[in-house]
């Protein structure tokens, strides 16, 4: 069975560190602690004294002062690793933690998880080919030497980089190293750690290179693991659940997120708020529990993104060139059917086709496999269709040899509706409003990844009102936009009212409109 040596980097809260060490070692595992030298000696001595009688606890031989983005973080990790490798010869895995991390599974589950697959768990993506870095420096992290901390000495940091650029002082990467990048939170097997510790003794050139790179904790271990371990033995993922805000800051977890954390397909979570005492107590009790059946729903990141986007209207300040570079044609008429229940809109379109013989395309900009004619490749993906929407729609008019075309859109496609209304063509819009049961909303949330199939009832109760409000918001936004030639059909309206709306939208006879709305089960789920 797996025996884990936890590598703990921490800098504050001695009592929490003592509790964490005792909890992890009580399950039979080990821990090696590096306590930042920026913290006082008194706090460190308190930790050492409290854990002195635990043979499964060791400390880095040397404490160093750590700074974000610096080599010091890697050096501190290496000190703790070397201490753990020597002190715990029976450890099979080495798991990187911070003082803000806590287990979100039981020790029994974690050990069984690591036993199933003989692999290293570490994010390692090609530094130059991947898009792991979203903003800020990329190549400059490696090709220039960094002697100053960007956060503490911003002026010196950028002056140094600028001087190296002007003098052409770029450097090469060691020939046999393919630089990788990923999260600093990893779990590595003993033989991988032994290979890395031996390598750093034999390759001072590689050590010199990484010592002056920027943010090396995201590249050093990631690159050396790939250098020593076959790809088939690497799981390119972290086992620690963490999320980042729009501003690049770690998301902090609080007392009401216990169930969400347990439902994620990870072993630990970072970062737990120091004030979340109830959450920390519950997670602490959980670690020692046995035979827990975890319901993995794994919706955490999608749910966070969904909830944090609410209310962000008007994020775009100008039209893109490809949105305004073409027109459908002044003589053409585009009719847009908007409906959140896609199956309802598809039934309606099918009946419209049969009764009126008008060409109608289902969710052109929302559904990848919408049936479309060959248009030279522009129809190949949702991204292409959306980017070149006017060109695509004009080609559809030409393909069907018509001046009248119906398309379906999801109510979330508000910017598309605005764009088509700004075209010189004639645009009409019919909103088909439906009623939404809780069961339908749950199914919708699962289809878009906000919920997993095993999400618990408490999470559902919190999320359902938000989803319902989101649907209402999308509908209100369309109505408030003041689109001309707007009409509405509704599940709550009579057939007479729906026939009147459809007649005006399609410019057809009353008889045909009534024939369409009288179809069986139009609004059925």
Short mmCIF file of C-alpha atoms in Angstrom, two decimals:
data_model
loop_
_atom_site.label_atom_id
_atom_site.label_comp_id
_atom_site.label_asym_id
_atom_site.label_seq_id
_atom_site.Cartn_x
_atom_site.Cartn_y
_atom_site.Cartn_z
CA UNK A 1 0.00 0.00 0.00
CA UNK A 2 1.11 3.56 -0.72
CA UNK A 3 2.93 5.36 2.06
CA UNK A 4 3.08 9.11 1.50
CA UNK A 5 5.73 11.60 2.56
CA UNK A 6 4.07 15.01 2.45
CA UNK A 7 6.32 17.94 1.54
CA UNK A 8 4.89 20.92 3.40
CA UNK A 9 5.89 24.50 2.53
CA UNK A 10 4.48 26.93 5.06
CA UNK A 11 5.16 30.35 6.55
CA UNK A 12 2.56 31.11 9.23
CA UNK A 13 -0.01 29.76 11.71
CA UNK A 14 2.07 27.27 13.77
CA UNK A 15 -1.01 25.77 15.43
CA UNK A 16 -2.56 24.87 12.06
CA UNK A 17 0.73 23.30 10.92
CA UNK A 18 0.94 21.21 14.09
CA UNK A 19 -2.65 20.04 13.63
CA UNK A 20 -2.05 19.23 9.96
CA UNK A 21 1.10 17.22 10.71
CA UNK A 22 -0.57 15.23 13.48
CA UNK A 23 -3.61 14.50 11.35
CA UNK A 24 -1.54 13.24 8.38
CA UNK A 25 0.88 11.15 10.42
CA UNK A 26 -1.94 9.60 12.48
CA UNK A 27 -3.00 7.79 9.31
CA UNK A 28 0.48 6.25 8.96
CA UNK A 29 2.01 8.76 6.58
CA UNK A 30 5.01 11.08 6.99
CA UNK A 31 5.65 14.78 6.64
CA UNK A 32 8.68 16.96 5.96
CA UNK A 33 8.26 20.62 6.90
CA UNK A 34 9.95 23.72 5.55
CA UNK A 35 8.94 26.74 7.63
CA UNK A 36 9.84 30.00 5.89
CA UNK A 37 12.87 31.73 7.44
CA UNK A 38 10.97 35.01 7.21
CA UNK A 39 8.88 33.79 10.12
CA UNK A 40 10.24 34.13 13.64
CA UNK A 41 12.44 31.51 15.30
CA UNK A 42 10.00 31.35 18.22
CA UNK A 43 7.18 30.12 15.98
CA UNK A 44 9.41 27.54 14.33
CA UNK A 45 10.68 26.26 17.67
CA UNK A 46 7.08 25.88 18.85
CA UNK A 47 6.34 23.64 15.84
CA UNK A 48 9.50 21.56 16.37
CA UNK A 49 8.81 21.15 20.08
CA UNK A 50 5.18 20.09 19.57
CA UNK A 51 6.15 17.46 16.96
CA UNK A 52 9.43 16.31 18.45
CA UNK A 53 8.06 12.97 19.64
CA UNK A 54 6.60 12.01 16.25
CA UNK A 55 9.05 9.85 14.29
CA UNK A 56 7.03 10.44 11.12
CA UNK A 57 7.85 14.17 11.13
CA UNK A 58 11.09 15.67 9.88
CA UNK A 59 12.26 19.17 8.99
CA UNK A 60 14.27 20.67 6.15
CA UNK A 61 17.92 20.87 7.18
CA UNK A 62 18.03 24.54 6.23
CA UNK A 63 15.35 27.21 6.39
CA UNK A 64 15.48 29.87 3.70
CA UNK A 65 13.52 33.05 3.01
CA UNK A 66 11.02 32.42 0.24
CA UNK A 67 9.60 34.90 -2.27
CA UNK A 68 6.88 34.44 -4.86
CA UNK A 69 8.30 33.75 -8.32
CA UNK A 70 11.82 33.17 -7.00
CA UNK A 71 14.15 30.19 -7.06
CA UNK A 72 13.89 30.20 -3.25
CA UNK A 73 10.57 28.31 -3.47
CA UNK A 74 12.20 25.49 -5.44
CA UNK A 75 15.23 25.46 -3.12
CA UNK A 76 12.98 25.20 -0.07
CA UNK A 77 11.15 22.29 -1.70
CA UNK A 78 14.45 20.54 -2.45
CA UNK A 79 15.59 20.94 1.17
CA UNK A 80 12.36 19.38 2.41
CA UNK A 81 12.54 16.63 -0.24
CA UNK A 82 16.11 15.69 0.68
CA UNK A 83 15.16 15.48 4.34
CA UNK A 84 12.11 13.31 3.56
CA UNK A 85 13.99 11.01 1.18
CA UNK A 86 16.58 10.27 3.87
CA UNK A 87 14.25 10.10 6.88
CA UNK A 88 11.47 7.97 5.35
CA UNK A 89 12.98 5.09 3.33
CA UNK A 90 9.61 3.32 3.15
CA UNK A 91 7.75 6.25 1.58
CA UNK A 92 6.45 5.34 -1.86
CA UNK A 93 5.09 8.78 -2.87
CA UNK A 94 6.01 12.40 -2.17
CA UNK A 95 3.10 14.83 -2.18
CA UNK A 96 3.60 18.61 -2.31
CA UNK A 97 1.40 20.68 0.04
CA UNK A 98 1.09 24.22 1.37
CA UNK A 99 -0.12 25.28 4.79
CA UNK A 100 -3.45 26.26 3.19
CA UNK A 101 -4.12 22.76 1.79
CA UNK A 102 -6.40 20.18 3.35
CA UNK A 103 -7.44 16.68 2.35
CA UNK A 104 -10.91 16.41 0.78
CA UNK A 105 -10.86 12.61 0.81
CA UNK A 106 -10.12 10.05 3.50
CA UNK A 107 -6.63 8.64 4.01
CA UNK A 108 -8.03 5.26 3.00
CA UNK A 109 -9.34 6.68 -0.30
CA UNK A 110 -6.06 8.51 -1.02
CA UNK A 111 -3.93 5.40 -0.46
CA UNK A 112 -6.20 3.26 -2.62
CA UNK A 113 -6.20 5.94 -5.35
CA UNK A 114 -2.39 5.94 -5.54
CA UNK A 115 -2.23 2.13 -5.49
CA UNK A 116 -4.41 1.79 -8.58
CA UNK A 117 -1.99 3.44 -11.04
CA UNK A 118 1.81 3.39 -10.97
CA UNK A 119 2.34 6.95 -12.17
CA UNK A 120 3.56 10.45 -11.34
CA UNK A 121 0.87 13.12 -11.04
CA UNK A 122 2.16 16.48 -12.25
CA UNK A 123 0.98 19.08 -14.73
CA UNK A 124 3.62 19.27 -17.45
CA UNK A 125 2.74 21.01 -20.70
CA UNK A 126 5.20 22.12 -23.36
CA UNK A 127 6.32 25.60 -22.32
CA UNK A 128 6.43 27.07 -25.82
CA UNK A 129 3.59 25.18 -27.57
CA UNK A 130 0.92 25.20 -24.88
CA UNK A 131 -1.23 28.15 -23.83
CA UNK A 132 -0.84 27.42 -20.11
CA UNK A 133 0.43 30.97 -19.52
CA UNK A 134 -2.56 33.24 -20.12
CA UNK A 135 -1.04 36.69 -19.47
CA UNK A 136 2.31 38.31 -18.80
CA UNK A 137 5.81 37.10 -19.61
CA UNK A 138 6.37 33.87 -21.47
CA UNK A 139 9.66 33.31 -23.33
CA UNK A 140 11.27 36.09 -21.28
CA UNK A 141 10.91 33.92 -18.19
CA UNK A 142 13.61 31.64 -19.59
CA UNK A 143 15.79 33.47 -22.10
CA UNK A 144 16.77 36.29 -19.73
CA UNK A 145 18.30 36.06 -16.26
CA UNK A 146 16.16 37.31 -13.40
CA UNK A 147 17.93 38.63 -10.30
CA UNK A 148 15.16 40.75 -8.79
CA UNK A 149 11.67 39.94 -7.49
CA UNK A 150 8.97 41.48 -9.68
CA UNK A 151 6.64 42.03 -6.73
CA UNK A 152 9.20 43.57 -4.36
CA UNK A 153 11.44 45.41 -6.85
CA UNK A 154 9.26 46.04 -9.88
CA UNK A 155 11.40 48.86 -11.29
CA UNK A 156 14.65 46.89 -11.00
CA UNK A 157 13.01 43.74 -12.35
CA UNK A 158 11.84 45.37 -15.59
CA UNK A 159 14.94 47.54 -15.92
CA UNK A 160 17.09 44.40 -15.79
CA UNK A 161 15.01 42.65 -18.45
CA UNK A 162 15.01 45.77 -20.64
CA UNK A 163 18.79 46.11 -20.40
CA UNK A 164 19.31 42.47 -21.39
CA UNK A 165 17.00 42.96 -24.38
CA UNK A 166 18.90 46.02 -25.56
CA UNK A 167 22.27 44.30 -25.20
CA UNK A 168 21.06 41.09 -26.84
CA UNK A 169 21.90 38.99 -23.80
CA UNK A 170 19.54 36.13 -24.56
CA UNK A 171 20.67 32.72 -23.35
CA UNK A 172 20.01 29.22 -24.55
CA UNK A 173 18.18 26.42 -22.77
CA UNK A 174 20.25 23.32 -21.87
CA UNK A 175 20.23 21.21 -25.03
CA UNK A 176 18.71 18.06 -23.54
CA UNK A 177 16.00 19.78 -21.50
CA UNK A 178 12.54 20.27 -22.97
CA UNK A 179 11.03 22.90 -20.71
CA UNK A 180 7.57 22.07 -19.38
CA UNK A 181 5.14 24.16 -17.33
CA UNK A 182 2.34 23.41 -14.90
CA UNK A 183 1.05 23.70 -11.36
CA UNK A 184 3.58 23.46 -8.55
CA UNK A 185 1.34 21.00 -6.65
CA UNK A 186 2.40 17.47 -7.56
CA UNK A 187 2.60 13.89 -6.29
CA UNK A 188 5.69 11.94 -7.42
CA UNK A 189 6.86 8.36 -6.88
CA UNK A 190 9.99 7.58 -4.90
CA UNK A 191 12.05 6.50 -7.88
CA UNK A 192 11.24 9.76 -9.65
CA UNK A 193 12.34 11.80 -6.63
CA UNK A 194 15.56 9.77 -6.33
CA UNK A 195 16.31 10.37 -10.03
CA UNK A 196 15.73 14.13 -9.67
CA UNK A 197 17.91 14.42 -6.53
CA UNK A 198 20.71 12.53 -8.27
CA UNK A 199 20.32 14.64 -11.43
CA UNK A 200 20.72 17.97 -9.61
CA UNK A 201 24.05 16.77 -8.22
CA UNK A 202 25.31 15.79 -11.68
CA UNK A 203 24.02 18.76 -13.69
CA UNK A 204 25.15 22.13 -12.25
CA UNK A 205 24.46 23.69 -15.66
CA UNK A 206 20.74 22.89 -15.39
CA UNK A 207 20.66 24.20 -11.82
CA UNK A 208 22.35 27.46 -12.88
CA UNK A 209 19.78 27.87 -15.65
CA UNK A 210 16.70 27.40 -13.48
CA UNK A 211 18.09 29.49 -10.59
CA UNK A 212 17.72 32.64 -12.67
CA UNK A 213 14.46 31.84 -14.46
CA UNK A 214 11.26 33.59 -13.40
CA UNK A 215 8.65 31.53 -11.49
CA UNK A 216 10.73 28.31 -11.62
CA UNK A 217 8.33 26.44 -9.32
CA UNK A 218 6.11 26.12 -12.43
CA UNK A 219 8.88 24.74 -14.65
CA UNK A 220 11.67 23.02 -12.65
CA UNK A 221 10.05 19.79 -11.44
CA UNK A 222 7.72 19.74 -14.43
CA UNK A 223 10.71 19.67 -16.83
CA UNK A 224 12.84 17.21 -14.85
CA UNK A 225 10.00 14.72 -14.44
CA UNK A 226 9.52 14.65 -18.23
CA UNK A 227 13.28 14.29 -18.62
CA UNK A 228 13.38 11.11 -16.50
CA UNK A 229 9.94 9.50 -16.76
CA UNK A 230 8.25 7.94 -19.84
CA UNK A 231 5.10 9.74 -20.93
CA UNK A 232 3.05 6.60 -20.29
CA UNK A 233 3.90 6.88 -16.58
CA UNK A 234 2.86 10.52 -16.19
CA UNK A 235 -0.64 11.71 -15.41
CA UNK A 236 -0.62 15.33 -16.57
CA UNK A 237 -2.83 16.66 -13.82
CA UNK A 238 -2.62 17.86 -10.26
CA UNK A 239 -4.33 15.96 -7.45
CA UNK A 240 -4.90 19.22 -5.57
CA UNK A 241 -8.10 21.10 -6.40
CA UNK A 242 -7.47 24.79 -6.92
CA UNK A 243 -9.09 27.56 -8.93
CA UNK A 244 -8.07 31.07 -9.90
CA UNK A 245 -10.14 34.22 -10.22
CA UNK A 246 -10.20 36.50 -13.28
CA UNK A 247 -7.36 38.43 -11.64
CA UNK A 248 -5.08 35.40 -11.31
CA UNK A 249 -5.58 35.06 -7.56
CA UNK A 250 -6.32 31.69 -5.91
CA UNK A 251 -9.96 31.13 -5.00
CA UNK A 252 -10.45 30.63 -1.25
CA UNK A 253 -12.91 28.05 0.12
CA UNK A 254 -15.25 28.65 3.07
CA UNK A 255 -17.55 26.77 5.45
CA UNK A 256 -20.47 26.35 3.03
CA UNK A 257 -18.36 24.59 0.38
CA UNK A 258 -17.76 21.29 2.19
CA UNK A 259 -20.04 19.25 -0.09
CA UNK A 260 -18.67 20.91 -3.22
CA UNK A 261 -15.08 20.04 -2.26
CA UNK A 262 -15.89 16.40 -1.48
CA UNK A 263 -17.53 16.05 -4.89
CA UNK A 264 -14.39 17.00 -6.85
CA UNK A 265 -12.12 14.38 -8.40
CA UNK A 266 -9.10 15.48 -6.35
CA UNK A 267 -7.41 14.40 -3.12
CA UNK A 268 -6.60 17.78 -1.53
CA UNK A 269 -7.88 21.34 -1.95
CA UNK A 270 -6.14 24.70 -1.84
CA UNK A 271 -6.77 27.15 -0.37
CA UNK A 272 -8.90 26.81 2.75
CA UNK A 273 -9.66 30.08 4.49
CA UNK A 274 -8.07 30.40 7.97
CA UNK A 275 -11.45 31.70 9.16
CA UNK A 276 -13.31 28.62 7.84
CA UNK A 277 -13.05 26.83 11.19
CA UNK A 278 -16.08 24.61 10.65
CA UNK A 279 -14.82 23.53 7.22
CA UNK A 280 -11.35 22.77 8.59
CA UNK A 281 -12.80 20.77 11.49
CA UNK A 282 -15.07 18.72 9.20
CA UNK A 283 -12.28 18.02 6.70
CA UNK A 284 -9.95 17.11 9.57
CA UNK A 285 -12.44 14.59 10.93
CA UNK A 286 -13.05 13.23 7.44
CA UNK A 287 -9.40 12.28 6.85
CA UNK A 288 -9.43 9.60 9.56
CA UNK A 289 -12.82 8.17 8.57
CA UNK A 290 -13.09 4.84 6.79
CA UNK A 291 -15.38 3.38 4.12
CA UNK A 292 -16.77 6.71 2.88
CA UNK A 293 -18.60 6.56 -0.45
CA UNK A 294 -17.65 9.75 -2.32
CA UNK A 295 -20.08 10.97 -4.97
CA UNK A 296 -17.76 12.51 -7.58
CA UNK A 297 -19.63 15.19 -9.53
CA UNK A 298 -16.58 17.34 -10.46
CA UNK A 299 -18.60 20.43 -11.35
CA UNK A 300 -16.57 22.85 -9.21
CA UNK A 301 -14.74 24.83 -11.88
CA UNK A 302 -17.73 25.11 -14.25
CA UNK A 303 -19.95 26.14 -11.36
CA UNK A 304 -17.49 28.81 -10.19
CA UNK A 305 -17.17 30.24 -13.70
CA UNK A 306 -20.96 30.25 -14.14
CA UNK A 307 -21.66 32.00 -10.84
CA UNK A 308 -18.94 34.63 -11.18
CA UNK A 309 -20.11 35.68 -14.65
CA UNK A 310 -23.53 36.85 -13.45
CA UNK A 311 -24.20 40.50 -14.01
CA UNK A 312 -21.27 41.08 -16.38
CA UNK A 313 -23.09 42.80 -19.21
CA UNK A 314 -21.49 44.96 -21.88
CA UNK A 315 -18.00 43.48 -21.71
CA UNK A 316 -17.36 44.22 -25.39
CA UNK A 317 -16.72 47.83 -26.37
CA UNK A 318 -16.55 47.57 -30.14
CA UNK A 319 -17.49 45.29 -32.98
CA UNK A 320 -14.86 42.94 -34.37
CA UNK A 321 -13.78 43.44 -37.97
CA UNK A 322 -15.22 40.12 -39.10
CA UNK A 323 -18.61 41.03 -37.58
CA UNK A 324 -19.05 44.18 -39.63
CA UNK A 325 -17.20 43.28 -42.78
CA UNK A 326 -20.12 41.72 -44.61
CA UNK A 327 -23.87 42.12 -45.02
CA UNK A 328 -26.67 39.69 -45.80
CA UNK A 329 -28.21 41.96 -48.41
CA UNK A 330 -30.83 44.69 -48.09
CA UNK A 331 -33.52 42.65 -49.83
CA UNK A 332 -33.16 39.58 -47.60
CA UNK A 333 -35.20 38.69 -44.51
CA UNK A 334 -33.69 36.76 -41.61
CA UNK A 335 -36.17 35.31 -39.08
CA UNK A 336 -34.70 34.31 -35.72
CA UNK A 337 -36.52 31.88 -33.42
CA UNK A 338 -35.20 32.16 -29.85
CA UNK A 339 -35.96 29.39 -27.38
CA UNK A 340 -34.17 27.94 -24.35
CA UNK A 341 -35.75 24.51 -24.85
CA UNK A 342 -34.07 23.43 -28.04
CA UNK A 343 -36.39 20.47 -28.62
CA UNK A 344 -39.42 22.79 -28.59
CA UNK A 345 -37.88 25.10 -31.20
CA UNK A 346 -36.88 22.14 -33.38
CA UNK A 347 -40.46 20.79 -33.33
CA UNK A 348 -41.75 24.23 -34.27
CA UNK A 349 -39.27 24.58 -37.14
CA UNK A 350 -40.08 21.12 -38.46
CA UNK A 351 -43.76 22.02 -38.65
CA UNK A 352 -43.01 25.43 -40.22
CA UNK A 353 -40.97 23.74 -42.95
CA UNK A 354 -43.83 21.34 -43.76
CA UNK A 355 -46.56 24.00 -43.80
CA UNK A 356 -44.70 26.93 -45.43
CA UNK A 357 -41.79 25.29 -47.30
CA UNK A 358 -39.48 27.99 -45.88
CA UNK A 359 -35.83 26.92 -45.33
CA UNK A 360 -35.08 26.70 -41.61
CA UNK A 361 -31.80 25.92 -39.82
CA UNK A 362 -31.76 24.68 -36.26
CA UNK A 363 -29.29 25.95 -33.65
CA UNK A 364 -26.74 27.19 -36.16
CA UNK A 365 -24.50 28.98 -33.64
CA UNK A 366 -25.10 26.79 -30.60
CA UNK A 367 -25.03 23.15 -31.71
CA UNK A 368 -21.97 21.64 -33.38
CA UNK A 369 -23.81 18.90 -35.29
CA UNK A 370 -26.58 21.03 -36.77
CA UNK A 371 -27.23 19.64 -40.30
CA UNK A 372 -25.70 22.06 -42.82
CA UNK A 373 -24.80 21.96 -46.51
CA UNK A 374 -21.15 22.05 -47.59
CA UNK A 375 -20.15 25.72 -47.56
CA UNK A 376 -16.42 25.37 -48.16
CA UNK A 377 -15.37 24.74 -44.56
CA UNK A 378 -16.78 27.85 -42.91
CA UNK A 379 -19.50 25.65 -41.41
CA UNK A 380 -16.96 23.27 -39.88
CA UNK A 381 -17.00 24.47 -36.25
CA UNK A 382 -19.04 26.67 -33.95
CA UNK A 383 -16.06 28.99 -33.59
CA UNK A 384 -15.87 29.56 -37.36
CA UNK A 385 -19.63 29.96 -37.71
CA UNK A 386 -19.77 32.55 -34.96
CA UNK A 387 -16.70 34.46 -36.11
CA UNK A 388 -17.97 34.70 -39.72
CA UNK A 389 -21.68 34.71 -38.96
CA UNK A 390 -22.81 37.20 -41.59
CA UNK A 391 -20.77 35.54 -44.33
CA UNK A 392 -22.09 32.13 -43.26
CA UNK A 393 -25.69 33.30 -43.25
CA UNK A 394 -25.31 34.99 -46.64
CA UNK A 395 -23.98 31.71 -48.06
CA UNK A 396 -27.01 29.90 -46.65
CA UNK A 397 -29.33 32.36 -48.41
CA UNK A 398 -27.47 31.66 -51.64
CA UNK A 399 -27.38 27.89 -51.08
CA UNK A 400 -31.15 27.72 -50.59
CA UNK A 401 -31.76 30.27 -53.36
CA UNK A 402 -34.09 32.26 -51.15
CA UNK A 403 -34.51 35.72 -49.69
CA UNK A 404 -36.24 34.39 -46.54
CA UNK A 405 -34.47 32.17 -44.00
CA UNK A 406 -35.28 31.00 -40.46
CA UNK A 407 -32.58 30.20 -37.89
CA UNK A 408 -32.77 29.15 -34.24
CA UNK A 409 -30.71 30.70 -31.45
CA UNK A 410 -30.33 30.14 -27.74
CA UNK A 411 -31.36 33.18 -25.64
CA UNK A 412 -27.74 33.45 -24.48
CA UNK A 413 -26.70 34.45 -28.03
CA UNK A 414 -27.68 38.06 -27.41
CA UNK A 415 -24.69 39.61 -29.21
CA UNK A 416 -25.50 37.63 -32.34
CA UNK A 417 -29.06 38.96 -32.33
CA UNK A 418 -27.77 42.51 -31.91
CA UNK A 419 -25.33 42.06 -34.77
CA UNK A 420 -27.96 40.76 -37.20
CA UNK A 421 -30.35 43.59 -36.28
CA UNK A 422 -27.59 46.08 -37.16
CA UNK A 423 -27.27 44.59 -40.66
CA UNK A 424 -28.98 46.24 -43.62
CA UNK A 425 -31.15 43.18 -44.12
CA UNK A 426 -34.59 42.82 -42.54
CA UNK A 427 -34.48 40.91 -39.25
CA UNK A 428 -37.41 39.51 -37.31
CA UNK A 429 -37.33 37.81 -33.90
CA UNK A 430 -39.77 35.36 -32.33
CA UNK A 431 -39.17 34.39 -28.70
CA UNK A 432 -40.75 31.07 -27.70
CA UNK A 433 -41.16 31.15 -23.90
CA UNK A 434 -41.42 27.89 -21.96
CA UNK A 435 -42.02 26.85 -18.39
CA UNK A 436 -39.15 25.12 -16.58
CA UNK A 437 -39.61 22.42 -13.97
CA UNK A 438 -36.85 21.71 -11.44
CA UNK A 439 -36.24 18.38 -13.16
CA UNK A 440 -35.65 20.11 -16.50
CA UNK A 441 -33.29 22.67 -14.95
CA UNK A 442 -31.29 19.90 -13.28
CA UNK A 443 -30.96 18.12 -16.62
CA UNK A 444 -29.93 21.36 -18.31
CA UNK A 445 -27.27 22.04 -15.65
CA UNK A 446 -25.85 18.55 -16.13
CA UNK A 447 -25.76 18.91 -19.91
CA UNK A 448 -23.69 22.11 -19.67
CA UNK A 449 -21.41 20.77 -16.93
CA UNK A 450 -22.66 22.81 -13.96
CA UNK A 451 -23.73 19.66 -12.14
CA UNK A 452 -22.48 16.11 -12.03
CA UNK A 453 -24.78 13.11 -11.93
CA UNK A 454 -23.92 12.57 -8.26
CA UNK A 455 -24.28 16.17 -7.02
CA UNK A 456 -26.02 16.20 -3.64
CA UNK A 457 -29.40 17.74 -2.86
CA UNK A 458 -27.98 20.66 -0.86
CA UNK A 459 -25.95 21.85 -3.85
CA UNK A 460 -28.99 21.50 -6.11
CA UNK A 461 -31.11 23.66 -3.81
CA UNK A 462 -28.51 26.43 -3.90
CA UNK A 463 -27.96 26.30 -7.65
CA UNK A 464 -31.50 25.95 -9.06
CA UNK A 465 -32.64 29.51 -8.18
CA UNK A 466 -29.50 30.89 -9.81
CA UNK A 467 -30.10 28.94 -13.04
CA UNK A 468 -33.76 30.00 -13.10
CA UNK A 469 -32.77 33.64 -12.56
CA UNK A 470 -30.20 33.34 -15.33
CA UNK A 471 -32.85 32.14 -17.79
CA UNK A 472 -35.16 34.99 -16.76
CA UNK A 473 -32.30 37.47 -17.19
CA UNK A 474 -31.61 36.28 -20.74
CA UNK A 475 -35.26 36.69 -21.67
CA UNK A 476 -35.54 40.13 -20.03
CA UNK A 477 -32.41 41.31 -21.83
CA UNK A 478 -33.95 40.41 -25.21
CA UNK A 479 -37.21 42.19 -24.42
CA UNK A 480 -35.44 45.27 -23.04
CA UNK A 481 -33.26 45.56 -26.17
CA UNK A 482 -36.17 47.08 -28.09
CA UNK A 483 -35.72 44.92 -31.18
CA UNK A 484 -38.15 45.91 -33.91
CA UNK A 485 -40.48 43.21 -35.23
CA UNK A 486 -40.27 41.31 -31.95
CA UNK A 487 -42.99 38.72 -31.30
CA UNK A 488 -43.58 36.17 -28.58
CA UNK A 489 -45.16 32.75 -28.34
CA UNK A 490 -45.58 31.23 -24.89
CA UNK A 491 -46.58 27.99 -23.24
CA UNK A 492 -48.91 30.12 -21.11
CA UNK A 493 -50.65 31.76 -24.08
CA UNK A 494 -53.75 30.45 -25.80
CA UNK A 495 -53.48 28.95 -29.28
CA UNK A 496 -55.18 32.06 -30.66
CA UNK A 497 -52.52 34.33 -29.16
CA UNK A 498 -49.68 32.09 -30.36
CA UNK A 499 -51.18 31.92 -33.87
CA UNK A 500 -51.36 35.73 -34.02
CA UNK A 501 -47.67 36.05 -33.02
CA UNK A 502 -46.58 33.40 -35.52
CA UNK A 503 -48.65 34.88 -38.33
CA UNK A 504 -46.98 38.27 -37.95
CA UNK A 505 -43.51 36.77 -37.57
CA UNK A 506 -43.71 34.61 -40.70
CA UNK A 507 -46.03 36.85 -42.74
CA UNK A 508 -48.28 33.89 -43.52
CA UNK A 509 -52.02 33.35 -43.62
CA UNK A 510 -54.07 32.87 -40.48
CA UNK A 511 -54.98 29.38 -41.61
CA UNK A 512 -51.34 28.27 -41.85
CA UNK A 513 -50.43 29.87 -38.51
CA UNK A 514 -53.27 28.03 -36.76
CA UNK A 515 -52.25 24.76 -38.43
CA UNK A 516 -48.72 25.14 -37.03
CA UNK A 517 -49.62 26.05 -33.43
CA UNK A 518 -52.21 23.27 -33.25
CA UNK A 519 -49.49 20.62 -33.59
CA UNK A 520 -49.53 18.05 -30.80
CA UNK A 521 -47.14 18.33 -27.84
CA UNK A 522 -45.35 21.47 -29.04
CA UNK A 523 -44.22 22.42 -25.51
CA UNK A 524 -43.82 18.90 -24.12
CA UNK A 525 -40.54 17.85 -22.51
#
